[in-house]
Amino acid sequence: MQTFLSKAFKDNDEGREADEILRSCVHCGFCNATCPTYQLLGDERDGPRGRIYLIKEMLEQNTASRETQLHLDRCLTCRACETTCPSGVQYNRLLEIGRAAVETHVKRPLEEKIKREALLHTVPEPGRFRLLLKLAGLVSPLLPAEYRNSIPAVEPGVPDWPSNVHQRKVLLLTGCAQSVTAPRINLAAARVLDRLSVQALPANGCCGALSHHLSKREKTLTTLRRNIDAWWPVIEDGAEALLLTASGCAPTVMDYGHLLRQDRDYADKARTISSIAQDISMFLGNEDLQLPPATAAAEAPIAFHCPCTLQHGLKGAGRVEALLSRLGFQLTKVQDAHLCCGSAGSYSVLQKDLSRQLLERKLACLEKEQPALIATANIGCLLHLQSGTDRPVKHWIELLE
Ligand code: SF4
Ligand code: SF4
């Protein structure tokens, strides 16, 4: 694709990166076939090829419209298009640049601003998020079922974290939403690791994904630096990995090196953190898992939903499924496994209708073979799926434990 970027973008880092990505797109449109929003809306501008054109136009003319903002907002950042693209177009990076640019050109309506700011100031802060969910829980009986079901319950903290000391140590990110709604997930992970003689040390804090996806650059970089300061002493002390049980956090933490590449004080540390960060499925996939044989509970069929961040972002499709099968769990066949469930970070709040439609489609596929439960690998997907079904939804590490 030929490009003629405007002066404002031609001579800076991001402009050059965007230019290279734009030129790698051959406009074939294969990506539209696997794009969830294109499938739902049938509008070229709600598919990856159309969004690439909108970003190109914006970077060439150095201006943007509310329409461009709307079509970029509707993107789930699921990255199914990257998996499908035969030319290796780095759509996600281009979208990040495009979204940041559109924010500088187009003012958002007040209602949108309030929603986005409210998310930014609650979800990444476990204390505030816990309080908000408790208050929401009090008024939830008065709400329609649709809203009531989407308010997750607060789960009490975990008192019995394994206390064994092992030579092998890893950091385990506690995260923000997960630490409030499902701390049991990291407890299960710590126990599995303990049985493999690996000591899990909690790494507190939000990874920064939420503010990053909402194009809040300075807030994101502040979060990253704060995390690096908090985690660095443990890394210097010999922690061999930084493990993530929410696959939604993994791509962001693995990108710290890129995000802080221009920060002289943090660039090296950020690169190190990116190099040791792993989704826990990657880490356990390389371990000699001699866990006890599967129990009768493992014989009940399980439907696994592989989050987009794991299958498209980390190119880890099939990894968890292989691990569970190896340990004797029975997995059902899931149709359209490549499609997003509609959770997508803040998407389920900011694009409620599209998110709901995707959830219904996903649950129909997951529940087709009547599984005993649904398993997944990301807290956002877990809560979103649970909001639409009475069938239990768990993190796969809980099954392993
Ligand atoms: S992003 Fe890839 S699949 Fe989509 S139009 Fe461009 S080259 Fe084709
Ligand atoms: S990231 Fe997902 S929703 Fe966005 S354009 Fe690509 S396939 Fe479509």
Short mmCIF file of C-alpha atoms and ligand atoms in Angstrom, two decimals:
data_model
loop_
_atom_site.label_atom_id
_atom_site.label_comp_id
_atom_site.label_asym_id
_atom_site.label_seq_id
_atom_site.Cartn_x
_atom_site.Cartn_y
_atom_site.Cartn_z
CA MET A 1 0.00 0.00 0.00
CA GLN A 2 1.39 3.42 -0.96
CA THR A 3 1.49 6.03 1.78
CA PHE A 4 2.06 9.78 1.98
CA LEU A 5 2.10 10.58 5.70
CA SER A 6 1.67 14.17 6.78
CA LYS A 7 4.62 16.18 8.10
CA ALA A 8 3.37 15.67 11.68
CA PHE A 9 3.97 11.91 11.44
CA LYS A 10 6.61 11.53 8.72
CA ASP A 11 9.54 12.41 10.92
CA ASN A 12 8.78 10.80 14.22
CA ASP A 13 9.22 7.28 15.61
CA GLU A 14 5.54 6.39 15.70
CA GLY A 15 4.90 7.79 12.24
CA ARG A 16 7.74 5.74 10.79
CA GLU A 17 6.48 2.60 12.52
CA ALA A 18 2.94 3.23 11.27
CA ASP A 19 4.22 3.88 7.76
CA GLU A 20 6.04 0.55 7.69
CA ILE A 21 2.97 -1.31 8.93
CA LEU A 22 0.68 0.43 6.43
CA ARG A 23 3.01 -0.47 3.57
CA SER A 24 2.95 -4.15 4.58
CA CYS A 25 -0.82 -4.36 4.01
CA VAL A 26 -1.69 -5.61 0.50
CA HIS A 27 -5.38 -4.80 0.88
CA CYS A 28 -6.47 -8.41 0.24
CA GLY A 29 -9.26 -8.36 2.86
CA PHE A 30 -8.68 -11.93 4.12
CA CYS A 31 -8.69 -10.50 7.65
CA ASN A 32 -12.35 -9.42 7.35
CA ALA A 33 -13.41 -13.08 7.35
CA THR A 34 -12.34 -13.60 10.97
CA CYS A 35 -13.16 -10.16 12.36
CA PRO A 36 -16.01 -10.36 14.92
CA THR A 37 -17.19 -6.78 14.43
CA TYR A 38 -17.21 -7.11 10.65
CA GLN A 39 -19.27 -10.28 11.01
CA LEU A 40 -21.78 -8.51 13.26
CA LEU A 41 -22.03 -5.17 11.45
CA GLY A 42 -21.06 -5.97 7.84
CA ASP A 43 -19.54 -2.49 7.38
CA GLU A 44 -16.08 -2.33 5.77
CA ARG A 45 -15.10 0.35 8.31
CA ASP A 46 -15.85 -2.13 11.13
CA GLY A 47 -13.35 -4.63 9.77
CA PRO A 48 -9.53 -4.54 9.95
CA ARG A 49 -8.95 -3.52 6.33
CA GLY A 50 -11.33 -0.59 6.64
CA ARG A 51 -9.84 0.49 9.96
CA ILE A 52 -6.36 0.37 8.42
CA TYR A 53 -7.64 2.72 5.71
CA LEU A 54 -9.18 5.05 8.26
CA ILE A 55 -5.88 5.23 10.16
CA LYS A 56 -3.95 5.79 6.91
CA GLU A 57 -6.26 8.64 5.97
CA MET A 58 -5.90 10.20 9.40
CA LEU A 59 -2.09 10.00 9.40
CA GLU A 60 -1.93 11.42 5.87
CA GLN A 61 -4.34 14.29 6.42
CA ASN A 62 -3.47 14.90 10.06
CA THR A 63 -7.12 15.19 10.90
CA ALA A 64 -9.85 12.81 12.05
CA SER A 65 -13.60 12.70 12.42
CA ARG A 66 -15.91 11.39 15.10
CA GLU A 67 -16.77 8.61 12.64
CA THR A 68 -13.17 7.43 12.58
CA GLN A 69 -13.13 7.43 16.38
CA LEU A 70 -16.35 5.39 16.45
CA HIS A 71 -15.04 2.67 14.12
CA LEU A 72 -11.73 2.43 15.99
CA ASP A 73 -13.61 2.28 19.32
CA ARG A 74 -15.66 -0.65 18.04
CA CYS A 75 -12.51 -2.70 17.46
CA LEU A 76 -12.12 -5.34 20.20
CA THR A 77 -8.31 -5.41 19.87
CA CYS A 78 -8.82 -9.19 19.70
CA ARG A 79 -6.12 -9.53 17.02
CA ALA A 80 -7.89 -12.34 15.16
CA CYS A 81 -7.02 -10.34 12.04
CA GLU A 82 -3.30 -10.66 12.80
CA THR A 83 -3.62 -14.44 13.00
CA THR A 84 -5.39 -14.51 9.63
CA CYS A 85 -3.28 -11.96 7.75
CA PRO A 86 -0.94 -13.62 5.22
CA SER A 87 1.31 -10.54 5.10
CA GLY A 88 2.05 -10.36 8.83
CA VAL A 89 0.53 -6.88 9.24
CA GLN A 90 1.02 -5.71 12.83
CA TYR A 91 -2.49 -4.39 13.14
CA ASN A 92 -2.40 -4.02 16.93
CA ARG A 93 0.57 -1.63 16.87
CA LEU A 94 -1.04 0.41 14.11
CA LEU A 95 -4.29 0.58 16.05
CA GLU A 96 -2.46 1.83 19.17
CA ILE A 97 -0.88 4.63 17.11
CA GLY A 98 -4.20 5.39 15.39
CA ARG A 99 -6.17 5.49 18.63
CA ALA A 100 -3.67 7.82 20.26
CA ALA A 101 -3.82 10.11 17.22
CA VAL A 102 -7.62 10.18 17.11
CA GLU A 103 -7.74 11.24 20.77
CA THR A 104 -5.74 14.36 19.93
CA HIS A 105 -8.14 15.33 17.10
CA VAL A 106 -11.63 14.43 18.29
CA LYS A 107 -13.39 15.45 21.50
CA ARG A 108 -15.49 12.76 23.12
CA PRO A 109 -19.07 13.36 24.29
CA LEU A 110 -19.31 13.96 28.04
CA GLU A 111 -20.98 10.62 28.79
CA GLU A 112 -18.13 8.70 27.14
CA LYS A 113 -15.52 10.78 28.94
CA ILE A 114 -17.15 10.07 32.30
CA LYS A 115 -17.35 6.32 31.64
CA ARG A 116 -13.72 6.11 30.57
CA GLU A 117 -12.46 8.20 33.48
CA ALA A 118 -14.57 6.19 35.94
CA LEU A 119 -13.03 2.96 34.64
CA LEU A 120 -9.53 4.39 34.81
CA HIS A 121 -9.95 5.55 38.39
CA THR A 122 -11.56 2.41 39.82
CA VAL A 123 -10.64 -0.89 38.13
CA PRO A 124 -6.83 -0.55 38.40
CA GLU A 125 -7.12 0.37 42.12
CA PRO A 126 -8.13 -2.77 44.08
CA GLY A 127 -9.28 -0.78 47.17
CA ARG A 128 -11.62 1.45 45.18
CA PHE A 129 -12.78 -1.36 42.91
CA ARG A 130 -13.68 -3.54 45.91
CA LEU A 131 -15.69 -0.70 47.45
CA LEU A 132 -17.47 0.02 44.18
CA LEU A 133 -18.45 -3.63 43.70
CA LYS A 134 -19.70 -3.86 47.28
CA LEU A 135 -21.88 -0.77 46.77
CA ALA A 136 -23.09 -2.10 43.41
CA GLY A 137 -23.90 -5.41 45.10
CA LEU A 138 -26.14 -3.58 47.60
CA VAL A 139 -28.25 -1.94 44.90
CA SER A 140 -28.12 -4.84 42.43
CA PRO A 141 -31.46 -6.41 43.54
CA LEU A 142 -33.14 -3.26 42.22
CA LEU A 143 -31.49 -3.53 38.79
CA PRO A 144 -32.74 -5.40 35.70
CA ALA A 145 -31.24 -8.93 35.39
CA GLU A 146 -29.05 -7.83 32.47
CA TYR A 147 -27.15 -5.36 34.69
CA ARG A 148 -27.42 -7.42 37.88
CA ASN A 149 -25.61 -10.40 36.31
CA SER A 150 -22.74 -8.30 35.04
CA ILE A 151 -21.73 -7.11 38.53
CA PRO A 152 -19.10 -9.56 39.80
CA ALA A 153 -19.05 -10.52 43.46
CA VAL A 154 -16.14 -9.57 45.71
CA GLU A 155 -14.23 -12.64 46.86
CA PRO A 156 -12.54 -12.67 50.27
CA GLY A 157 -8.72 -12.61 50.33
CA VAL A 158 -6.60 -15.75 50.48
CA PRO A 159 -5.22 -16.56 53.94
CA ASP A 160 -3.26 -19.73 53.19
CA TRP A 161 -0.67 -18.83 50.55
CA PRO A 162 1.97 -21.63 50.46
CA SER A 163 4.75 -20.88 52.94
CA ASN A 164 7.38 -23.35 51.73
CA VAL A 165 10.70 -21.79 50.77
CA HIS A 166 12.19 -23.09 47.51
CA GLN A 167 15.38 -22.29 45.69
CA ARG A 168 13.46 -21.57 42.48
CA LYS A 169 11.41 -18.38 42.81
CA VAL A 170 9.01 -16.57 40.49
CA LEU A 171 6.96 -13.41 40.74
CA LEU A 172 3.21 -13.92 40.30
CA LEU A 173 1.25 -10.82 39.25
CA THR A 174 -1.77 -10.31 41.51
CA GLY A 175 -3.32 -7.80 39.09
CA CYS A 176 -6.22 -5.43 39.74
CA ALA A 177 -9.69 -6.86 38.92
CA GLN A 178 -8.56 -10.43 39.56
CA SER A 179 -7.21 -9.65 43.04
CA VAL A 180 -10.68 -8.39 44.03
CA THR A 181 -13.01 -10.80 42.22
CA ALA A 182 -11.03 -14.05 42.13
CA PRO A 183 -7.87 -14.15 44.29
CA ARG A 184 -8.42 -17.93 44.39
CA ILE A 185 -6.87 -18.12 40.91
CA ASN A 186 -3.43 -16.99 42.02
CA LEU A 187 -3.71 -19.12 45.14
CA ALA A 188 -4.31 -22.15 42.92
CA ALA A 189 -1.32 -21.15 40.77
CA ALA A 190 0.92 -20.70 43.84
CA ARG A 191 -0.08 -24.17 45.08
CA VAL A 192 0.61 -25.83 41.73
CA LEU A 193 3.99 -24.09 41.59
CA ASP A 194 4.72 -25.11 45.18
CA ARG A 195 4.18 -28.75 44.22
CA LEU A 196 6.75 -28.23 41.46
CA SER A 197 9.17 -26.81 44.08
CA VAL A 198 8.82 -23.28 42.76
CA GLN A 199 8.07 -20.49 45.26
CA ALA A 200 5.57 -17.90 44.04
CA LEU A 201 6.07 -14.38 45.39
CA PRO A 202 3.14 -11.98 44.88
CA ALA A 203 3.84 -9.05 42.55
CA ASN A 204 1.18 -6.50 43.41
CA GLY A 205 -0.26 -3.95 41.04
CA CYS A 206 -2.19 -3.42 37.85
CA CYS A 207 -0.16 -4.24 34.72
CA GLY A 208 -1.26 -1.02 32.97
CA ALA A 209 -3.29 -2.70 30.20
CA LEU A 210 -6.50 -0.78 30.88
CA SER A 211 -4.99 2.71 30.64
CA HIS A 212 -2.85 1.58 27.69
CA HIS A 213 -5.93 0.43 25.76
CA LEU A 214 -7.70 3.68 26.59
CA SER A 215 -4.73 5.59 25.10
CA LYS A 216 -3.72 7.22 28.40
CA ARG A 217 -0.02 7.25 27.67
CA GLU A 218 1.31 9.13 30.72
CA LYS A 219 -0.82 7.19 33.19
CA THR A 220 0.33 3.94 31.59
CA LEU A 221 4.01 4.84 31.76
CA THR A 222 3.65 5.94 35.41
CA THR A 223 2.07 2.57 36.23
CA LEU A 224 4.86 0.71 34.44
CA ARG A 225 7.61 2.60 36.27
CA ARG A 226 5.88 2.03 39.63
CA ASN A 227 5.64 -1.70 38.93
CA ILE A 228 9.25 -1.93 37.86
CA ASP A 229 10.38 -0.20 41.08
CA ALA A 230 8.29 -2.62 43.16
CA TRP A 231 9.33 -5.81 41.35
CA TRP A 232 12.96 -5.07 40.65
CA PRO A 233 14.46 -6.05 44.06
CA VAL A 234 12.89 -9.55 43.76
CA ILE A 235 14.20 -9.90 40.22
CA GLU A 236 17.68 -8.88 41.37
CA ASP A 237 17.30 -11.47 44.12
CA GLY A 238 16.98 -14.21 41.49
CA ALA A 239 13.29 -14.57 40.54
CA GLU A 240 13.52 -16.48 37.28
CA ALA A 241 10.19 -15.39 35.79
CA LEU A 242 7.27 -13.02 36.16
CA LEU A 243 4.16 -15.16 35.73
CA LEU A 244 0.70 -13.98 34.74
CA THR A 245 -2.50 -15.93 35.33
CA ALA A 246 -4.59 -13.36 33.45
CA SER A 247 -3.66 -13.76 29.79
CA GLY A 248 -5.03 -10.23 29.24
CA CYS A 249 -2.09 -8.82 31.20
CA ALA A 250 0.61 -10.83 29.45
CA PRO A 251 0.90 -8.95 26.13
CA THR A 252 1.15 -5.61 27.98
CA VAL A 253 3.83 -6.78 30.43
CA MET A 254 5.72 -8.44 27.58
CA ASP A 255 5.60 -5.04 25.86
CA TYR A 256 7.14 -3.03 28.75
CA GLY A 257 10.47 -2.94 26.91
CA HIS A 258 8.87 -1.36 23.86
CA LEU A 259 6.69 1.06 25.81
CA LEU A 260 9.61 2.39 27.87
CA ARG A 261 12.25 2.20 25.13
CA GLN A 262 12.84 5.95 25.22
CA ASP A 263 13.14 6.21 29.01
CA ARG A 264 16.83 6.29 29.84
CA ASP A 265 16.27 5.31 33.48
CA TYR A 266 13.87 2.43 32.90
CA ALA A 267 14.51 1.08 29.38
CA ASP A 268 16.95 -1.68 30.43
CA LYS A 269 14.88 -2.84 33.40
CA ALA A 270 11.71 -2.78 31.27
CA ARG A 271 13.43 -4.94 28.63
CA THR A 272 14.48 -7.44 31.32
CA ILE A 273 10.95 -7.62 32.68
CA SER A 274 9.54 -8.21 29.20
CA SER A 275 12.03 -11.00 28.67
CA ILE A 276 11.07 -12.90 31.84
CA ALA A 277 7.30 -12.25 31.70
CA GLN A 278 5.23 -15.28 30.68
CA ASP A 279 1.66 -16.41 30.74
CA ILE A 280 1.59 -19.27 33.26
CA SER A 281 0.64 -21.75 30.52
CA MET A 282 3.98 -21.06 28.82
CA PHE A 283 5.89 -21.67 32.05
CA LEU A 284 4.05 -24.86 33.00
CA GLY A 285 4.29 -26.14 29.42
CA ASN A 286 8.07 -26.31 29.94
CA GLU A 287 7.90 -27.98 33.36
CA ASP A 288 7.87 -31.68 34.10
CA LEU A 289 4.31 -31.91 35.35
CA GLN A 290 4.15 -35.00 37.50
CA LEU A 291 0.88 -34.14 39.14
CA PRO A 292 -1.35 -36.86 40.61
CA PRO A 293 -3.51 -38.72 38.05
CA ALA A 294 -6.76 -37.00 37.14
CA THR A 295 -9.63 -37.70 39.50
CA ALA A 296 -13.20 -38.63 38.64
CA ALA A 297 -14.03 -34.90 38.49
CA ALA A 298 -11.67 -34.62 35.54
CA GLU A 299 -13.84 -37.00 33.53
CA ALA A 300 -16.68 -34.47 33.28
CA PRO A 301 -16.48 -32.71 29.90
CA ILE A 302 -15.01 -29.22 29.93
CA ALA A 303 -15.41 -26.54 27.28
CA PHE A 304 -12.29 -24.38 27.06
CA HIS A 305 -12.47 -20.78 25.86
CA CYS A 306 -9.04 -19.63 24.76
CA PRO A 307 -8.91 -15.83 25.30
CA CYS A 308 -7.91 -13.71 22.30
CA THR A 309 -4.90 -12.44 24.23
CA LEU A 310 -3.66 -16.02 24.56
CA GLN A 311 -4.50 -17.33 21.09
CA HIS A 312 -3.92 -14.25 18.93
CA GLY A 313 -1.81 -11.94 21.12
CA LEU A 314 0.60 -14.58 22.44
CA LYS A 315 0.11 -17.11 19.61
CA GLY A 316 -0.65 -19.72 22.26
CA ALA A 317 -3.71 -21.44 20.73
CA GLY A 318 -3.95 -25.06 21.83
CA ARG A 319 -1.35 -24.80 24.59
CA VAL A 320 -3.71 -25.01 27.59
CA GLU A 321 -5.91 -27.54 25.82
CA ALA A 322 -2.86 -29.80 25.25
CA LEU A 323 -1.81 -29.45 28.88
CA LEU A 324 -5.28 -30.31 30.21
CA SER A 325 -5.64 -33.26 27.83
CA ARG A 326 -2.21 -34.57 28.83
CA LEU A 327 -3.42 -34.59 32.45
CA GLY A 328 -6.56 -36.55 31.62
CA PHE A 329 -9.23 -33.84 31.32
CA GLN A 330 -11.95 -34.35 28.69
CA LEU A 331 -12.37 -31.33 26.44
CA THR A 332 -15.36 -30.73 24.18
CA LYS A 333 -15.04 -29.46 20.59
CA VAL A 334 -15.80 -25.73 20.44
CA GLN A 335 -16.99 -24.19 17.18
CA ASP A 336 -15.61 -20.78 16.12
CA ALA A 337 -12.98 -20.95 18.85
CA HIS A 338 -11.10 -18.08 17.20
CA LEU A 339 -13.88 -15.57 17.95
CA CYS A 340 -13.81 -13.14 20.87
CA CYS A 341 -16.32 -13.55 23.74
CA GLY A 342 -16.90 -9.78 23.81
CA SER A 343 -15.16 -9.08 27.10
CA ALA A 344 -12.05 -7.37 25.66
CA GLY A 345 -11.03 -5.36 28.72
CA SER A 346 -13.24 -2.31 29.01
CA TYR A 347 -15.21 -3.23 25.85
CA SER A 348 -18.01 -4.93 27.79
CA VAL A 349 -18.67 -1.60 29.54
CA LEU A 350 -18.00 0.81 26.66
CA GLN A 351 -19.63 -1.18 23.82
CA LYS A 352 -22.36 -2.99 25.70
CA ASP A 353 -24.58 -4.05 22.77
CA LEU A 354 -21.84 -5.53 20.59
CA SER A 355 -20.27 -7.16 23.62
CA ARG A 356 -23.59 -8.80 24.57
CA GLN A 357 -24.13 -10.15 21.05
CA LEU A 358 -20.66 -11.67 21.02
CA LEU A 359 -21.22 -13.19 24.46
CA GLU A 360 -24.42 -14.90 23.32
CA ARG A 361 -22.70 -16.32 20.24
CA LYS A 362 -19.74 -17.52 22.28
CA LEU A 363 -21.85 -19.19 24.96
CA ALA A 364 -23.94 -20.96 22.31
CA CYS A 365 -20.72 -22.49 20.92
CA LEU A 366 -19.24 -23.32 24.32
CA GLU A 367 -22.43 -24.90 25.72
CA LYS A 368 -23.42 -26.85 22.62
CA GLU A 369 -22.06 -30.15 23.96
CA GLN A 370 -23.42 -29.58 27.47
CA PRO A 371 -20.07 -29.36 29.31
CA ALA A 372 -20.01 -29.68 33.11
CA LEU A 373 -18.13 -26.41 33.25
CA ILE A 374 -16.37 -23.82 31.12
CA ALA A 375 -12.69 -23.06 31.63
CA THR A 376 -10.72 -20.08 30.42
CA ALA A 377 -7.45 -18.24 31.04
CA ASN A 378 -8.31 -14.62 31.69
CA ILE A 379 -10.31 -12.96 34.45
CA GLY A 380 -12.13 -10.59 32.06
CA CYS A 381 -13.40 -13.50 29.91
CA LEU A 382 -14.22 -15.52 33.03
CA LEU A 383 -16.45 -12.83 34.55
CA HIS A 384 -18.02 -11.93 31.21
CA LEU A 385 -18.88 -15.56 30.38
CA GLN A 386 -20.21 -16.14 33.89
CA SER A 387 -22.54 -13.14 33.52
CA GLY A 388 -24.39 -15.03 30.78
CA THR A 389 -24.66 -18.57 32.14
CA ASP A 390 -25.42 -20.55 35.29
CA ARG A 391 -22.80 -23.12 34.32
CA PRO A 392 -19.66 -22.64 36.42
CA VAL A 393 -16.80 -20.81 34.70
CA LYS A 394 -13.31 -21.37 36.10
CA HIS A 395 -9.71 -20.58 35.37
CA TRP A 396 -7.95 -23.69 34.04
CA ILE A 397 -5.27 -23.46 36.77
CA GLU A 398 -8.04 -24.13 39.33
CA LEU A 399 -8.71 -27.44 37.54
CA LEU A 400 -5.02 -28.30 37.65
CA GLU A 401 -4.84 -27.54 41.34
S1 SF4 B 1 -4.27 -6.65 7.08
FE1 SF4 B 1 -3.47 -8.45 6.05
S2 SF4 B 1 -5.28 -9.67 5.54
FE2 SF4 B 1 -6.01 -7.60 6.05
S3 SF4 B 1 -6.10 -6.51 4.08
FE3 SF4 B 1 -4.07 -6.09 4.94
S4 SF4 B 1 -2.72 -7.68 4.09
FE4 SF4 B 1 -4.84 -8.38 3.76
S1 SF4 B 2 -8.61 -6.68 16.36
FE1 SF4 B 2 -10.44 -8.00 16.22
S2 SF4 B 2 -12.17 -6.58 16.12
FE2 SF4 B 2 -10.32 -5.39 15.70
S3 SF4 B 2 -10.13 -5.38 13.47
FE3 SF4 B 2 -8.89 -7.11 14.20
S4 SF4 B 2 -10.27 -8.88 14.15
FE4 SF4 B 2 -11.56 -7.03 14.01
#
